[in-house]
Coordinates of C-alpha atoms in Angstrom, one line a residue:
X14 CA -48.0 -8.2 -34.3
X15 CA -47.6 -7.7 -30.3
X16 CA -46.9 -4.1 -29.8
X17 CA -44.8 -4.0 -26.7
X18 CA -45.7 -1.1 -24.0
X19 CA -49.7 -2.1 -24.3
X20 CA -51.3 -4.2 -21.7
X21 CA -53.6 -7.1 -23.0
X22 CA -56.4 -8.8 -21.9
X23 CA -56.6 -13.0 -22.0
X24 CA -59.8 -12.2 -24.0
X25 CA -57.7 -10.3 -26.7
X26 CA -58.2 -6.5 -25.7
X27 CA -55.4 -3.9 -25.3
X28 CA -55.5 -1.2 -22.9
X29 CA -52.9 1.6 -23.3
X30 CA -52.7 4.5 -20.7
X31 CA -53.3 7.7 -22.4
X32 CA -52.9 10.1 -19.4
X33 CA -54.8 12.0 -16.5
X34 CA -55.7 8.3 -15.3
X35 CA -57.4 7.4 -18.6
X36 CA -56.8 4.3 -20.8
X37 CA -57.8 3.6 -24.3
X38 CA -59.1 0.3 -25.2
X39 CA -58.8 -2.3 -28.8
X40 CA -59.0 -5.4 -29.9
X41 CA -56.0 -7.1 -30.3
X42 CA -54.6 -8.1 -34.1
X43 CA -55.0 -11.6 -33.0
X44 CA -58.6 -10.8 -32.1
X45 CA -59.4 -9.3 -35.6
X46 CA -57.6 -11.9 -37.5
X47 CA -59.8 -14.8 -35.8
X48 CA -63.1 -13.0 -36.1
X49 CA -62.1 -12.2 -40.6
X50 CA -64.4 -8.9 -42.1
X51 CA -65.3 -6.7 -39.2
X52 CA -68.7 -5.6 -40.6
X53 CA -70.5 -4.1 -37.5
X54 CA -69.4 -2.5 -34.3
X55 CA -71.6 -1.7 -31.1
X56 CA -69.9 0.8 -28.9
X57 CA -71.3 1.4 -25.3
X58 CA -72.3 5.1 -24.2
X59 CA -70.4 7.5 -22.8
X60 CA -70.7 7.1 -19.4
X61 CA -71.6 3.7 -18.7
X62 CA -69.7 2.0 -15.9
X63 CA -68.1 -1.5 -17.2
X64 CA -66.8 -4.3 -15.0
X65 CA -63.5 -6.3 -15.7
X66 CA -65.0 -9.3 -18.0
X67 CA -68.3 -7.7 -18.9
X68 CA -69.5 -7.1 -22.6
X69 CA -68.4 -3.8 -23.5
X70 CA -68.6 -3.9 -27.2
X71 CA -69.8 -5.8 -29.9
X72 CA -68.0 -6.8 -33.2
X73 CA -70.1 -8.5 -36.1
X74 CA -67.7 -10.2 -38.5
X75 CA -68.4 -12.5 -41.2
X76 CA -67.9 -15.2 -39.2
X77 CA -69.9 -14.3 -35.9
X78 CA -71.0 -12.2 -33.7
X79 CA -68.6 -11.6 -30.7
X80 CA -68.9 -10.0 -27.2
X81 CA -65.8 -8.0 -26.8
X82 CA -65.1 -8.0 -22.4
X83 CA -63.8 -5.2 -20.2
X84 CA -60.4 -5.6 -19.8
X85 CA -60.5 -3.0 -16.9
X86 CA -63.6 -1.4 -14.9
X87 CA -64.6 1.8 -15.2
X88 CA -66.5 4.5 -16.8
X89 CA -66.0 5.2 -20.4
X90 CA -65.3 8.7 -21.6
X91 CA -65.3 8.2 -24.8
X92 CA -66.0 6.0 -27.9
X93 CA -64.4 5.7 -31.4
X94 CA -67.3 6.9 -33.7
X95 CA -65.5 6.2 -36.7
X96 CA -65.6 2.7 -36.6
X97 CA -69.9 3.0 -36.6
X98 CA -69.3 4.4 -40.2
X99 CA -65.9 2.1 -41.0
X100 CA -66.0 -0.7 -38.7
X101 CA -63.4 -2.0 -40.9
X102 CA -60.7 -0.3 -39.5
X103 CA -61.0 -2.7 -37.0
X104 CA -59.1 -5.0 -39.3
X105 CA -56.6 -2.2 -41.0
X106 CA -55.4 -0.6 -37.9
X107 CA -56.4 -2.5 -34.6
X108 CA -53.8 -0.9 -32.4
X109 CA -54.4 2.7 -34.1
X110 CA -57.5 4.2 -35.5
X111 CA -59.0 1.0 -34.6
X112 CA -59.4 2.0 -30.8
X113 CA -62.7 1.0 -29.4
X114 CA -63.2 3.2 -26.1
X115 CA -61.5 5.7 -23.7
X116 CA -62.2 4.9 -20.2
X117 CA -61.0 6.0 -16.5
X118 CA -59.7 2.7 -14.4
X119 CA -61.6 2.3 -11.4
X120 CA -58.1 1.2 -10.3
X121 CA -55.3 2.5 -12.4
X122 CA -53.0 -0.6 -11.3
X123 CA -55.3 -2.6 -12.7
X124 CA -53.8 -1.6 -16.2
X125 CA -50.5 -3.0 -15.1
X126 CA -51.7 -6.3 -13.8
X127 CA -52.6 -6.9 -17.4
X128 CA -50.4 -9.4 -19.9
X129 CA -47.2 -7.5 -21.4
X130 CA -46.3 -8.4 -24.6
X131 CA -44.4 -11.7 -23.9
X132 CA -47.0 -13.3 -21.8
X133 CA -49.9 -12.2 -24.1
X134 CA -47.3 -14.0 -26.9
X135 CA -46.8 -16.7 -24.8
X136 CA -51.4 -16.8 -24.3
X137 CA -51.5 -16.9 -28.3
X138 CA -49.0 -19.5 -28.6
X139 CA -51.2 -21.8 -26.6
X140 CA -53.9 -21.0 -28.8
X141 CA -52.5 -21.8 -31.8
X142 CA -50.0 -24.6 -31.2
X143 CA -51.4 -28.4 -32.6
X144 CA -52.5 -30.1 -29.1
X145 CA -50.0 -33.3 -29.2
X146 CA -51.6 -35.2 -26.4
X147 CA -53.2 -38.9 -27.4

């Protein structure tokens, strides 16, 4: 499932505007389906200033323990609390309740210089097609 109208990350993050020069930030359902039981998620505080490809988050599954990067830079506003208590909705609703931050761009166009749906299809295509080369 590759909602259209959300930007993604090659590192398997969503970013969706949500207004007033704010974006809200996920882990994609290919993300979640890779990593299995979400069992533990670290948020970052309000406020902190993230650059693109730095840990922002951190998801425990119960396979690994996974860095999840900055699709954008900027300072986060706000964080989904639920998933301290329920980290594994996560898993049941990655592009809904599932959100992991709400953050202002340093550069709003960096939003849209993201993956659209088709390309972040084509990215998991690669991932998951048999490598045929001898």
């Amino acid at each position: 499932m590759i909602p259209e109208g959300l930007r993604y990350s090659q590192e398997h993050m969503w970013v969706t505007g949500t207004g007033d020069h704010t974006a809200r930030v996920g882990m994609t359902d290919f993300c979640q389906e890779q990593l299995n039981d979400v069992v533990l998620v670290n948020l970052p505080e309000v406020g902190r200033r993230v650059s693109v490809g730095e840990p922002m988050a951190e998801v425990e599954s119960t396979k690994a323990m996974t860095a999840m990067l900055a699709p954008v830079s900027g300072e986060i506003l706000a964080v989904n609390d639920v998933l301290t208590v329920q980290p594994e909705v996560v898993n049941s609703d990655p592009f809904g309740e599932g959100w992991f931050v709400e953050l202002r761009p340093d550069d709003p166009a960096s939003v849209t210089g993201l993956l659209d749906a088709a390309r972040y299809a084509e990215l998991i295509d690669s991932w998951t097609q048999p490598d045929t080369r001898n």
